[in-house]
PDB file of C-alpha atoms in Angstrom:
ATOM      1  CA  MET A   1      18.076  -6.546 -20.300  1.00  0.00           C
ATOM      2  CA  ILE A   2      18.984  -8.193 -16.631  1.00  0.00           C
ATOM      3  CA  ALA A   3      18.025 -11.607 -16.030  1.00  0.00           C
ATOM      4  CA  PHE A   4      17.674 -13.363 -12.613  1.00  0.00           C
ATOM      5  CA  GLU A   5      17.741 -16.965 -11.801  1.00  0.00           C
ATOM      6  CA  LEU A   6      16.522 -18.444  -8.649  1.00  0.00           C
ATOM      7  CA  PRO A   7      16.669 -22.090  -7.540  1.00  0.00           C
ATOM      8  CA  LYS A   8      13.365 -23.885  -7.896  1.00  0.00           C
ATOM      9  CA  ASP A   9      13.286 -24.141  -4.112  1.00  0.00           C
ATOM     10  CA  THR A  10      12.989 -20.412  -3.241  1.00  0.00           C
ATOM     11  CA  ASP A  11      10.178 -20.081  -0.541  1.00  0.00           C
ATOM     12  CA  LYS A  12       7.508 -18.595  -2.117  1.00  0.00           C
ATOM     13  CA  ASN A  13       7.112 -15.506  -0.100  1.00  0.00           C
ATOM     14  CA  LEU A  14      10.945 -14.872  -0.854  1.00  0.00           C
ATOM     15  CA  LYS A  15       9.916 -14.820  -4.768  1.00  0.00           C
ATOM     16  CA  PHE A  16       7.061 -12.579  -4.292  1.00  0.00           C
ATOM     17  CA  LEU A  17       9.157 -10.101  -2.107  1.00  0.00           C
ATOM     18  CA  ILE A  18      11.830 -10.062  -5.186  1.00  0.00           C
ATOM     19  CA  PHE A  19       8.641  -9.813  -7.995  1.00  0.00           C
ATOM     20  CA  GLU A  20       7.459  -6.902  -6.094  1.00  0.00           C
ATOM     21  CA  ARG A  21      11.000  -5.136  -5.680  1.00  0.00           C
ATOM     22  CA  LEU A  22      11.901  -5.596  -9.436  1.00  0.00           C
ATOM     23  CA  ASN A  23       8.293  -4.362 -10.318  1.00  0.00           C
ATOM     24  CA  THR A  24       8.977  -0.530 -11.091  1.00  0.00           C
ATOM     25  CA  GLY A  25       8.840  -0.378 -15.228  1.00  0.00           C
ATOM     26  CA  GLY A  26       5.704   0.261 -16.924  1.00  0.00           C
ATOM     27  CA  ILE A  27       2.507  -0.685 -15.262  1.00  0.00           C
ATOM     28  CA  VAL A  28       3.051  -1.418 -11.559  1.00  0.00           C
ATOM     29  CA  LEU A  29       1.366  -4.857 -11.132  1.00  0.00           C
ATOM     30  CA  ASN A  30      -0.306  -5.299  -7.961  1.00  0.00           C
ATOM     31  CA  ASP A  31      -0.287  -8.174  -5.206  1.00  0.00           C
ATOM     32  CA  MET A  32      -3.331 -10.155  -7.312  1.00  0.00           C
ATOM     33  CA  GLU A  33      -1.598  -9.671 -10.508  1.00  0.00           C
ATOM     34  CA  ILE A  34       2.011 -10.925  -9.167  1.00  0.00           C
ATOM     35  CA  ARG A  35       0.198 -13.931  -7.569  1.00  0.00           C
ATOM     36  CA  ASN A  36      -1.670 -14.646 -10.714  1.00  0.00           C
ATOM     37  CA  CYS A  37       2.024 -14.942 -12.434  1.00  0.00           C
ATOM     38  CA  LEU A  38       3.527 -16.943  -9.290  1.00  0.00           C
ATOM     39  CA  TYR A  39       0.774 -19.344  -8.518  1.00  0.00           C
ATOM     40  CA  ARG A  40      -0.466 -20.582 -11.808  1.00  0.00           C
ATOM     41  CA  GLY A  41      -2.228 -23.891 -11.411  1.00  0.00           C
ATOM     42  CA  GLN A  42      -5.986 -25.653 -10.991  1.00  0.00           C
ATOM     43  CA  LEU A  43      -7.101 -23.190  -7.848  1.00  0.00           C
ATOM     44  CA  ASN A  44      -5.729 -20.142  -9.712  1.00  0.00           C
ATOM     45  CA  ASP A  45      -7.812 -21.291 -12.489  1.00  0.00           C
ATOM     46  CA  LEU A  46     -10.970 -21.675 -10.405  1.00  0.00           C
ATOM     47  CA  ILE A  47     -10.298 -18.298  -8.906  1.00  0.00           C
ATOM     48  CA  ARG A  48     -10.250 -17.156 -12.214  1.00  0.00           C
ATOM     49  CA  GLU A  49     -13.862 -18.996 -13.101  1.00  0.00           C
ATOM     50  CA  LEU A  50     -15.349 -18.084  -9.897  1.00  0.00           C
ATOM     51  CA  ALA A  51     -14.993 -14.338 -10.585  1.00  0.00           C
ATOM     52  CA  LYS A  52     -16.959 -14.610 -13.558  1.00  0.00           C
ATOM     53  CA  SER A  53     -19.915 -16.692 -12.319  1.00  0.00           C
ATOM     54  CA  ASP A  54     -23.514 -15.490 -12.347  1.00  0.00           C
ATOM     55  CA  GLU A  55     -23.913 -15.863  -8.594  1.00  0.00           C
ATOM     56  CA  PHE A  56     -20.691 -13.677  -8.050  1.00  0.00           C
ATOM     57  CA  LEU A  57     -21.510 -11.006 -10.096  1.00  0.00           C
ATOM     58  CA  ALA A  58     -24.923 -10.592  -9.212  1.00  0.00           C
ATOM     59  CA  CYS A  59     -24.313 -10.282  -5.386  1.00  0.00           C
ATOM     60  CA  VAL A  60     -21.411  -7.652  -5.794  1.00  0.00           C
ATOM     61  CA  ASN A  61     -23.041  -5.588  -8.510  1.00  0.00           C
ATOM     62  CA  GLN A  62     -19.722  -3.561  -8.905  1.00  0.00           C
ATOM     63  CA  LYS A  63     -18.723  -2.048 -12.293  1.00  0.00           C
ATOM     64  CA  ASN A  64     -15.293  -2.635 -13.280  1.00  0.00           C
ATOM     65  CA  LEU A  65     -14.395  -5.049 -10.496  1.00  0.00           C
ATOM     66  CA  ASP A  66     -12.426  -7.096 -12.918  1.00  0.00           C
ATOM     67  CA  LYS A  67      -9.928  -4.246 -13.487  1.00  0.00           C
ATOM     68  CA  ARG A  68      -6.620  -5.124 -12.184  1.00  0.00           C
ATOM     69  CA  MET A  69      -7.842  -8.376 -11.010  1.00  0.00           C
ATOM     70  CA  LYS A  70      -9.881  -6.841  -8.115  1.00  0.00           C
ATOM     71  CA  ASP A  71     -12.544  -9.254  -8.514  1.00  0.00           C
ATOM     72  CA  ARG A  72     -10.063 -12.375  -8.109  1.00  0.00           C
ATOM     73  CA  GLY A  73      -8.793 -10.603  -5.144  1.00  0.00           C
ATOM     74  CA  LEU A  74     -11.932 -11.096  -3.413  1.00  0.00           C
ATOM     75  CA  VAL A  75     -12.613 -14.753  -4.585  1.00  0.00           C
ATOM     76  CA  LEU A  76      -9.216 -15.212  -3.143  1.00  0.00           C
ATOM     77  CA  ARG A  77     -10.014 -13.937   0.251  1.00  0.00           C
ATOM     78  CA  TYR A  78     -13.007 -16.126   0.290  1.00  0.00           C
ATOM     79  CA  LEU A  79     -10.910 -19.276  -0.410  1.00  0.00           C
ATOM     80  CA  ALA A  80      -8.542 -18.781   1.962  1.00  0.00           C
ATOM     81  CA  PHE A  81     -10.667 -17.455   4.884  1.00  0.00           C
ATOM     82  CA  LEU A  82     -12.711 -20.656   4.277  1.00  0.00           C
ATOM     83  CA  GLN A  83      -9.832 -23.101   4.521  1.00  0.00           C
ATOM     84  CA  MET A  84      -7.724 -21.761   6.990  1.00  0.00           C
ATOM     85  CA  ASN A  85      -8.553 -19.714  10.342  1.00  0.00           C
ATOM     86  CA  TYR A  86      -8.682 -16.321  10.166  1.00  0.00           C
ATOM     87  CA  ARG A  87      -6.338 -16.356  13.406  1.00  0.00           C
ATOM     88  CA  ASN A  88      -3.539 -17.817  10.826  1.00  0.00           C
ATOM     89  CA  ALA A  89      -3.596 -14.086   9.302  1.00  0.00           C
ATOM     90  CA  ARG A  90      -1.333 -13.360  12.328  1.00  0.00           C
ATOM     91  CA  LYS A  91       1.800 -12.849   9.462  1.00  0.00           C
ATOM     92  CA  GLY A  92      -0.203 -10.390   7.740  1.00  0.00           C
ATOM     93  CA  MET A  93      -2.493 -10.657   4.764  1.00  0.00           C
ATOM     94  CA  LYS A  94       0.124 -10.828   2.429  1.00  0.00           C
ATOM     95  CA  ASN A  95       1.391 -13.834   3.615  1.00  0.00           C
ATOM     96  CA  PHE A  96      -1.735 -15.450   4.547  1.00  0.00           C
ATOM     97  CA  LEU A  97      -3.138 -15.245   1.097  1.00  0.00           C
ATOM     98  CA  ASN A  98       0.427 -16.500  -0.440  1.00  0.00           C
ATOM     99  CA  GLU A  99       0.487 -19.603   1.781  1.00  0.00           C
ATOM    100  CA  PHE A 100      -2.871 -20.556   0.905  1.00  0.00           C
ATOM    101  CA  LEU A 101      -2.206 -20.584  -2.804  1.00  0.00           C
ATOM    102  CA  GLN A 102       1.190 -22.159  -2.423  1.00  0.00           C
ATOM    103  CA  ALA A 103      -0.422 -25.079   0.138  1.00  0.00           C
ATOM    104  CA  TYR A 104      -3.496 -25.414  -2.489  1.00  0.00           C
ATOM    105  CA  ARG A 105      -2.382 -24.494  -5.716  1.00  0.00           C
ATOM    106  CA  ASN A 106      -3.386 -27.904  -7.313  1.00  0.00           C
ATOM    107  CA  PRO A 107      -5.560 -29.467  -4.790  1.00  0.00           C
ATOM    108  CA  GLY A 108      -7.488 -32.238  -6.916  1.00  0.00           C
ATOM    109  CA  ALA A 109     -11.076 -32.560  -8.465  1.00  0.00           C
ATOM    110  CA  ASP A 110     -12.751 -33.137  -4.928  1.00  0.00           C
ATOM    111  CA  LYS A 111     -11.551 -30.006  -3.206  1.00  0.00           C
ATOM    112  CA  LEU A 112     -12.031 -27.753  -6.443  1.00  0.00           C
ATOM    113  CA  ASN A 113     -15.831 -28.831  -6.450  1.00  0.00           C
ATOM    114  CA  GLU A 114     -16.028 -28.124  -2.889  1.00  0.00           C
ATOM    115  CA  PHE A 115     -14.427 -24.668  -3.140  1.00  0.00           C
ATOM    116  CA  ARG A 116     -16.819 -24.248  -6.297  1.00  0.00           C
ATOM    117  CA  ASP A 117     -19.944 -25.371  -4.675  1.00  0.00           C
ATOM    118  CA  THR A 118     -19.411 -23.662  -1.256  1.00  0.00           C
ATOM    119  CA  PHE A 119     -18.539 -20.496  -2.612  1.00  0.00           C
ATOM    120  CA  LYS A 120     -21.687 -20.474  -5.172  1.00  0.00           C
ATOM    121  CA  LYS A 121     -24.139 -21.182  -1.997  1.00  0.00           C
ATOM    122  CA  SER A 122     -22.625 -18.636  -0.016  1.00  0.00           C
ATOM    123  CA  MET A 123     -23.183 -16.132  -3.174  1.00  0.00           C
ATOM    124  CA  LYS A 124     -26.860 -17.188  -3.484  1.00  0.00           C
ATOM    125  CA  ALA A 125     -27.189 -16.424  -0.091  1.00  0.00           C
ATOM    126  CA  ALA A 126     -25.783 -13.284   0.326  1.00  0.00           C
ATOM    127  CA  TYR A 127     -28.025 -12.641  -2.701  1.00  0.00           C
ATOM    128  CA  THR A 128     -31.131 -13.837  -0.778  1.00  0.00           C
ATOM    129  CA  ILE A 129     -30.485 -11.718   2.255  1.00  0.00           C
ATOM    130  CA  PHE A 130     -28.991  -8.572   0.336  1.00  0.00           C
ATOM    131  CA  GLY A 131     -30.064  -8.112  -3.038  1.00  0.00           C
ATOM    132  CA  ASN A 132     -27.668  -6.986  -5.233  1.00  0.00           C
ATOM    133  CA  GLN A 133     -26.379  -4.476  -2.413  1.00  0.00           C
ATOM    134  CA  ALA A 134     -24.624  -7.247  -0.361  1.00  0.00           C
ATOM    135  CA  PHE A 135     -20.958  -6.489   1.561  1.00  0.00           C
ATOM    136  CA  ARG A 136     -21.579  -2.609   1.950  1.00  0.00           C
ATOM    137  CA  LEU A 137     -21.719  -0.198   4.546  1.00  0.00           C
ATOM    138  CA  ARG A 138     -24.475   3.041   4.633  1.00  0.00           C
ATOM    139  CA  THR A 139     -23.614   5.996   3.800  1.00  0.00           C
ATOM    140  CA  GLU A 140     -24.300   9.245   6.058  1.00  0.00           C
ATOM    141  CA  ARG A 141     -27.795   9.635   4.374  1.00  0.00           C
ATOM    142  CA  GLY A 142     -28.568   6.345   5.193  1.00  0.00           C
ATOM    143  CA  SER A 143     -28.532   4.686   1.797  1.00  0.00           C
ATOM    144  CA  TRP A 144     -26.102   1.582   0.690  1.00  0.00           C
ATOM    145  CA  SER A 145     -23.126   2.705  -0.202  1.00  0.00           C
ATOM    146  CA  THR A 146     -22.056   1.916  -4.056  1.00  0.00           C
ATOM    147  CA  GLN A 147     -18.597   0.604  -3.458  1.00  0.00           C
ATOM    148  CA  LEU A 148     -18.307  -2.909  -2.035  1.00  0.00           C
ATOM    149  CA  ASN A 149     -16.004  -3.905   1.333  1.00  0.00           C
ATOM    150  CA  ALA A 150     -13.423  -6.309   0.754  1.00  0.00           C
ATOM    151  CA  SER A 151     -13.184  -6.716   4.379  1.00  0.00           C
ATOM    152  CA  ILE A 152     -17.108  -7.209   5.115  1.00  0.00           C
ATOM    153  CA  PHE A 153     -17.179  -9.387   1.945  1.00  0.00           C
ATOM    154  CA  GLN A 154     -14.430 -11.991   3.540  1.00  0.00           C
ATOM    155  CA  VAL A 155     -16.481 -12.085   6.699  1.00  0.00           C
ATOM    156  CA  LEU A 156     -20.259 -12.176   5.569  1.00  0.00           C
ATOM    157  CA  SER A 157     -19.783 -14.366   2.712  1.00  0.00           C
ATOM    158  CA  VAL A 158     -17.431 -17.080   4.390  1.00  0.00           C
ATOM    159  CA  SER A 159     -20.112 -16.962   7.686  1.00  0.00           C
ATOM    160  CA  PHE A 160     -22.914 -18.388   5.319  1.00  0.00           C
ATOM    161  CA  ALA A 161     -20.883 -21.427   4.281  1.00  0.00           C
ATOM    162  CA  ASP A 162     -21.343 -22.728   7.767  1.00  0.00           C
ATOM    163  CA  TYR A 163     -25.300 -23.018   7.336  1.00  0.00           C
ATOM    164  CA  ASP A 164     -27.613 -24.997   4.856  1.00  0.00           C
ATOM    165  CA  LEU A 165     -28.672 -22.380   2.332  1.00  0.00           C
ATOM    166  CA  GLY A 166     -32.564 -23.293   2.886  1.00  0.00           C
ATOM    167  CA  ALA A 167     -31.970 -22.521   6.678  1.00  0.00           C
ATOM    168  CA  LEU A 168     -30.123 -19.288   5.640  1.00  0.00           C
ATOM    169  CA  THR A 169     -33.154 -18.149   2.980  1.00  0.00           C
ATOM    170  CA  ARG A 170     -35.688 -18.968   6.067  1.00  0.00           C
ATOM    171  CA  ALA A 171     -33.768 -16.804   8.072  1.00  0.00           C
ATOM    172  CA  SER A 172     -32.913 -13.741   5.432  1.00  0.00           C
ATOM    173  CA  ASP A 173     -34.645 -11.391   6.975  1.00  0.00           C
ATOM    174  CA  LEU A 174     -33.721 -12.065  10.342  1.00  0.00           C
ATOM    175  CA  ILE A 175     -29.727 -12.007   8.783  1.00  0.00           C
ATOM    176  CA  TYR A 176     -30.868  -8.526   7.008  1.00  0.00           C
ATOM    177  CA  GLU A 177     -31.981  -7.098  10.606  1.00  0.00           C
ATOM    178  CA  GLU A 178     -29.284  -8.415  12.594  1.00  0.00           C
ATOM    179  CA  TYR A 179     -26.595  -6.664   9.929  1.00  0.00           C
ATOM    180  CA  LEU A 180     -28.374  -3.475  10.060  1.00  0.00           C
ATOM    181  CA  ASP A 181     -28.428  -3.544  13.731  1.00  0.00           C
ATOM    182  CA  LEU A 182     -24.515  -4.482  13.946  1.00  0.00           C
ATOM    183  CA  ILE A 183     -23.540  -1.518  11.494  1.00  0.00           C
ATOM    184  CA  SER A 184     -25.882   0.990  13.381  1.00  0.00           C
ATOM    185  CA  THR A 185     -24.637  -0.419  17.117  1.00  0.00           C
ATOM    186  CA  ASP A 186     -21.179  -1.572  16.790  1.00  0.00           C
ATOM    187  CA  GLU A 187     -18.553   1.913  15.893  1.00  0.00           C
ATOM    188  CA  LYS A 188     -15.809  -1.045  16.808  1.00  0.00           C
ATOM    189  CA  TRP A 189     -16.982  -3.366  14.411  1.00  0.00           C
ATOM    190  CA  VAL A 190     -17.406  -0.688  11.614  1.00  0.00           C
ATOM    191  CA  ASP A 191     -14.210   0.878  12.472  1.00  0.00           C
ATOM    192  CA  SER A 192     -12.662  -2.749  12.018  1.00  0.00           C
ATOM    193  CA  VAL A 193     -13.830  -3.131   8.350  1.00  0.00           C
ATOM    194  CA  LYS A 194     -13.025   0.339   7.457  1.00  0.00           C
ATOM    195  CA  ALA A 195      -9.494   1.069   8.455  1.00  0.00           C
ATOM    196  CA  SER A 196      -6.201  -0.823   9.070  1.00  0.00           C
ATOM    197  CA  THR A 197      -8.271  -3.853   7.969  1.00  0.00           C
ATOM    198  CA  GLY A 198      -5.010  -6.185   7.629  1.00  0.00           C
ATOM    199  CA  GLU A 199      -4.438  -6.296  11.420  1.00  0.00           C
ATOM    200  CA  ILE A 200      -5.250  -9.292  13.059  1.00  0.00           C
ATOM    201  CA  GLN A 201      -7.059  -7.335  15.785  1.00  0.00           C
ATOM    202  CA  ARG A 202      -9.325  -6.350  13.414  1.00  0.00           C
ATOM    203  CA  ILE A 203      -9.775  -9.190  11.497  1.00  0.00           C
ATOM    204  CA  ASP A 204     -10.198 -11.116  14.773  1.00  0.00           C
ATOM    205  CA  TYR A 205     -12.982  -8.795  15.895  1.00  0.00           C
ATOM    206  CA  SER A 206     -14.577  -8.588  12.827  1.00  0.00           C
ATOM    207  CA  PHE A 207     -15.264 -12.486  11.954  1.00  0.00           C
ATOM    208  CA  SER A 208     -15.871 -13.314  15.636  1.00  0.00           C
ATOM    209  CA  THR A 209     -18.066 -10.571  16.106  1.00  0.00           C
ATOM    210  CA  TRP A 210     -20.598 -11.353  13.368  1.00  0.00           C
ATOM    211  CA  LYS A 211     -20.077 -15.357  13.550  1.00  0.00           C
ATOM    212  CA  GLN A 212     -21.632 -14.957  17.073  1.00  0.00           C
ATOM    213  CA  ARG A 213     -24.593 -12.937  15.842  1.00  0.00           C
ATOM    214  CA  LEU A 214     -25.343 -14.972  13.059  1.00  0.00           C
ATOM    215  CA  ALA A 215     -25.052 -18.213  15.220  1.00  0.00           C
ATOM    216  CA  GLU A 216     -27.588 -16.754  17.461  1.00  0.00           C
ATOM    217  CA  VAL A 217     -30.180 -16.059  14.569  1.00  0.00           C
ATOM    218  CA  MET A 218     -29.650 -19.367  12.958  1.00  0.00           C
ATOM    219  CA  LYS A 219     -29.951 -21.169  16.296  1.00  0.00           C
ATOM    220  CA  VAL A 220     -33.656 -20.422  16.976  1.00  0.00           C
ATOM    221  CA  THR A 221     -34.091 -20.530  13.013  1.00  0.00           C
ATOM    222  CA  ASP A 222     -36.314 -23.594  11.662  1.00  0.00           C
ATOM    223  CA  PRO A 223     -39.204 -23.736   9.296  1.00  0.00           C
ATOM    224  CA  ASN A 224     -41.933 -22.345  11.963  1.00  0.00           C
ATOM    225  CA  ASP A 225     -39.597 -19.251  13.195  1.00  0.00           C
ATOM    226  CA  SER A 226     -41.421 -16.903  10.275  1.00  0.00           C
ATOM    227  CA  GLN A 227     -44.263 -16.838  12.587  1.00  0.00           C
ATOM    228  CA  ARG A 228     -41.814 -14.929  15.223  1.00  0.00           C
ATOM    229  CA  VAL A 229     -40.576 -12.528  12.740  1.00  0.00           C
ATOM    230  CA  PHE A 230     -41.962  -9.590  10.488  1.00  0.00           C
ATOM    231  CA  SER A 231     -41.005  -9.909   6.857  1.00  0.00           C
ATOM    232  CA  ARG A 232     -39.394  -7.161   4.910  1.00  0.00           C
ATOM    233  CA  GLN A 233     -41.827  -6.676   2.854  1.00  0.00           C
ATOM    234  CA  LEU A 234     -44.428  -5.578   5.431  1.00  0.00           C
ATOM    235  CA  LYS A 235     -41.942  -2.882   6.745  1.00  0.00           C
ATOM    236  CA  GLU A 236     -41.576  -1.483   3.326  1.00  0.00           C
ATOM    237  CA  GLU A 237     -45.394  -1.234   3.039  1.00  0.00           C
ATOM    238  CA  MET A 238     -45.723   0.454   6.396  1.00  0.00           C
ATOM    239  CA  TYR A 239     -43.030   2.769   5.668  1.00  0.00           C
ATOM    240  CA  ARG A 240     -44.527   3.648   2.265  1.00  0.00           C
ATOM    241  CA  GLN A 241     -48.156   4.234   3.858  1.00  0.00           C
ATOM    242  CA  ASP A 242     -46.967   5.968   7.168  1.00  0.00           C
ATOM    243  CA  PRO A 243     -42.768   6.659   7.802  1.00  0.00           C
ATOM    244  CA  THR A 244     -43.347   7.808  11.364  1.00  0.00           C
ATOM    245  CA  CYS A 245     -42.152   6.134  14.381  1.00  0.00           C
ATOM    246  CA  LYS A 246     -44.860   5.272  16.646  1.00  0.00           C
ATOM    247  CA  ILE A 247     -42.627   5.521  19.870  1.00  0.00           C
ATOM    248  CA  CYS A 248     -41.260   8.964  19.226  1.00  0.00           C
ATOM    249  CA  ASN A 249     -43.851  10.152  16.887  1.00  0.00           C
ATOM    250  CA  GLN A 250     -40.729  11.696  14.776  1.00  0.00           C
ATOM    251  CA  ARG A 251     -40.490  10.841  10.772  1.00  0.00           C
ATOM    252  CA  ILE A 252     -38.114   7.849  10.023  1.00  0.00           C
ATOM    253  CA  THR A 253     -35.925   9.338   7.290  1.00  0.00           C
ATOM    254  CA  VAL A 254     -34.474   6.080   5.667  1.00  0.00           C
ATOM    255  CA  ILE A 255     -36.114   2.610   5.504  1.00  0.00           C
ATOM    256  CA  ASN A 256     -32.685   0.887   6.846  1.00  0.00           C
ATOM    257  CA  ASP A 257     -33.341   3.035  10.441  1.00  0.00           C
ATOM    258  CA  ALA A 258     -36.794   1.459  10.650  1.00  0.00           C
ATOM    259  CA  ALA A 259     -37.798  -1.650  12.853  1.00  0.00           C
ATOM    260  CA  LEU A 260     -41.252  -3.513  13.021  1.00  0.00           C
ATOM    261  CA  ASP A 261     -42.157  -3.739  16.354  1.00  0.00           C
ATOM    262  CA  HIS A 262     -44.485  -6.113  17.953  1.00  0.00           C
ATOM    263  CA  GLU A 263     -47.064  -3.415  19.397  1.00  0.00           C
ATOM    264  CA  LYS A 264     -47.818  -6.436  22.363  1.00  0.00           C
ATOM    265  CA  HIS A 265     -44.610  -8.601  22.509  1.00  0.00           C
ATOM    266  CA  TYR A 266     -44.582 -12.023  21.209  1.00  0.00           C
ATOM    267  CA  TRP A 267     -43.405 -13.589  24.827  1.00  0.00           C
ATOM    268  CA  ARG A 268     -46.712 -11.902  26.055  1.00  0.00           C
ATOM    269  CA  GLY A 269     -48.911 -13.637  23.356  1.00  0.00           C
ATOM    270  CA  GLY A 270     -48.804 -11.501  20.744  1.00  0.00           C
ATOM    271  CA  LYS A 271     -49.081 -12.613  17.248  1.00  0.00           C
ATOM    272  CA  THR A 272     -46.801 -11.984  14.457  1.00  0.00           C
ATOM    273  CA  ILE A 273     -49.539 -10.416  12.172  1.00  0.00           C
ATOM    274  CA  PRO A 274     -49.708  -7.235  10.528  1.00  0.00           C
ATOM    275  CA  GLU A 275     -52.301  -5.836  12.683  1.00  0.00           C
ATOM    276  CA  ASN A 276     -49.766  -6.313  15.792  1.00  0.00           C
ATOM    277  CA  ALA A 277     -47.010  -4.668  13.852  1.00  0.00           C
ATOM    278  CA  ARG A 278     -46.009  -0.830  14.239  1.00  0.00           C
ATOM    279  CA  LEU A 279     -43.219   0.755  12.439  1.00  0.00           C
ATOM    280  CA  VAL A 280     -40.481   2.307  14.616  1.00  0.00           C
ATOM    281  CA  HIS A 281     -36.994   3.564  14.677  1.00  0.00           C
ATOM    282  CA  ARG A 282     -34.542   1.055  15.308  1.00  0.00           C
ATOM    283  CA  GLN A 283     -32.752   2.685  18.333  1.00  0.00           C
ATOM    284  CA  CYS A 284     -36.002   3.416  19.684  1.00  0.00           C
ATOM    285  CA  ASN A 285     -37.101  -0.097  19.779  1.00  0.00           C
ATOM    286  CA  LEU A 286     -33.761  -0.883  21.075  1.00  0.00           C
ATOM    287  CA  GLN A 287     -34.302   1.284  24.313  1.00  0.00           C
ATOM    288  CA  ARG A 288     -37.752  -0.337  24.659  1.00  0.00           C
ATOM    289  CA  GLU A 289     -36.208  -3.798  24.839  1.00  0.00           C
ATOM    290  CA  HIS A 290     -33.677  -2.688  27.657  1.00  0.00           C
TER     291      HIS A 290
END
């Protein structure tokens, strides 16, 4: 057996690199498993705790996510992007996550409680808005993918930390529709969360674009805002009754391609009541508005 001894003050990123290069026998450890060895402390314990929390498990709804610490990797992404501006990831995701773990290795009780409470709030918000299909893209058939997308997880979950849970709950239908519109109309955003996701340009675009959209939704959200927005339940009921677009008269194949439109626009006095709602293709509705 060959043993290596490093000085105590050896840079953590250098230790990580050395560990990677020595990690060639047996089962090769992935990045999160290496971090679990190098960055032991209160933060690492919290990450393990949050990965097992009911709020997280209900929201991600992914089997075998705990294998090879993929679940802990998601929690780490959340905490790192929550605490450190996403633009700090210019040196690469590995360094970004390692620097966060080193800086907040033993942060103290107050910070740990802040991380815990904020994480659970974001998970509750995501579940309220998306149910157990959060952080996913749609398949070609229009259904939600069975596989969670880590880049979408970090963007959406961190964005919810900026708002009150009650306000997010009131705006849940609006946020859901805004996300559907984003992934239906912005190919650049979808590409940013699907390929080369560690590139800073893609991270920047995915965060800035969604945060701007969410801010616009939340800007007009208050306890009375529901008077301007049809509920998701009404859309589902109308889709079951007749899935025909009332603009192009073609069948709407999947419900996620549908939107509820004010037959008489609300800014022209049309009320947000079932009698003034009609089911349309999302794209047909966009063309009507523009």
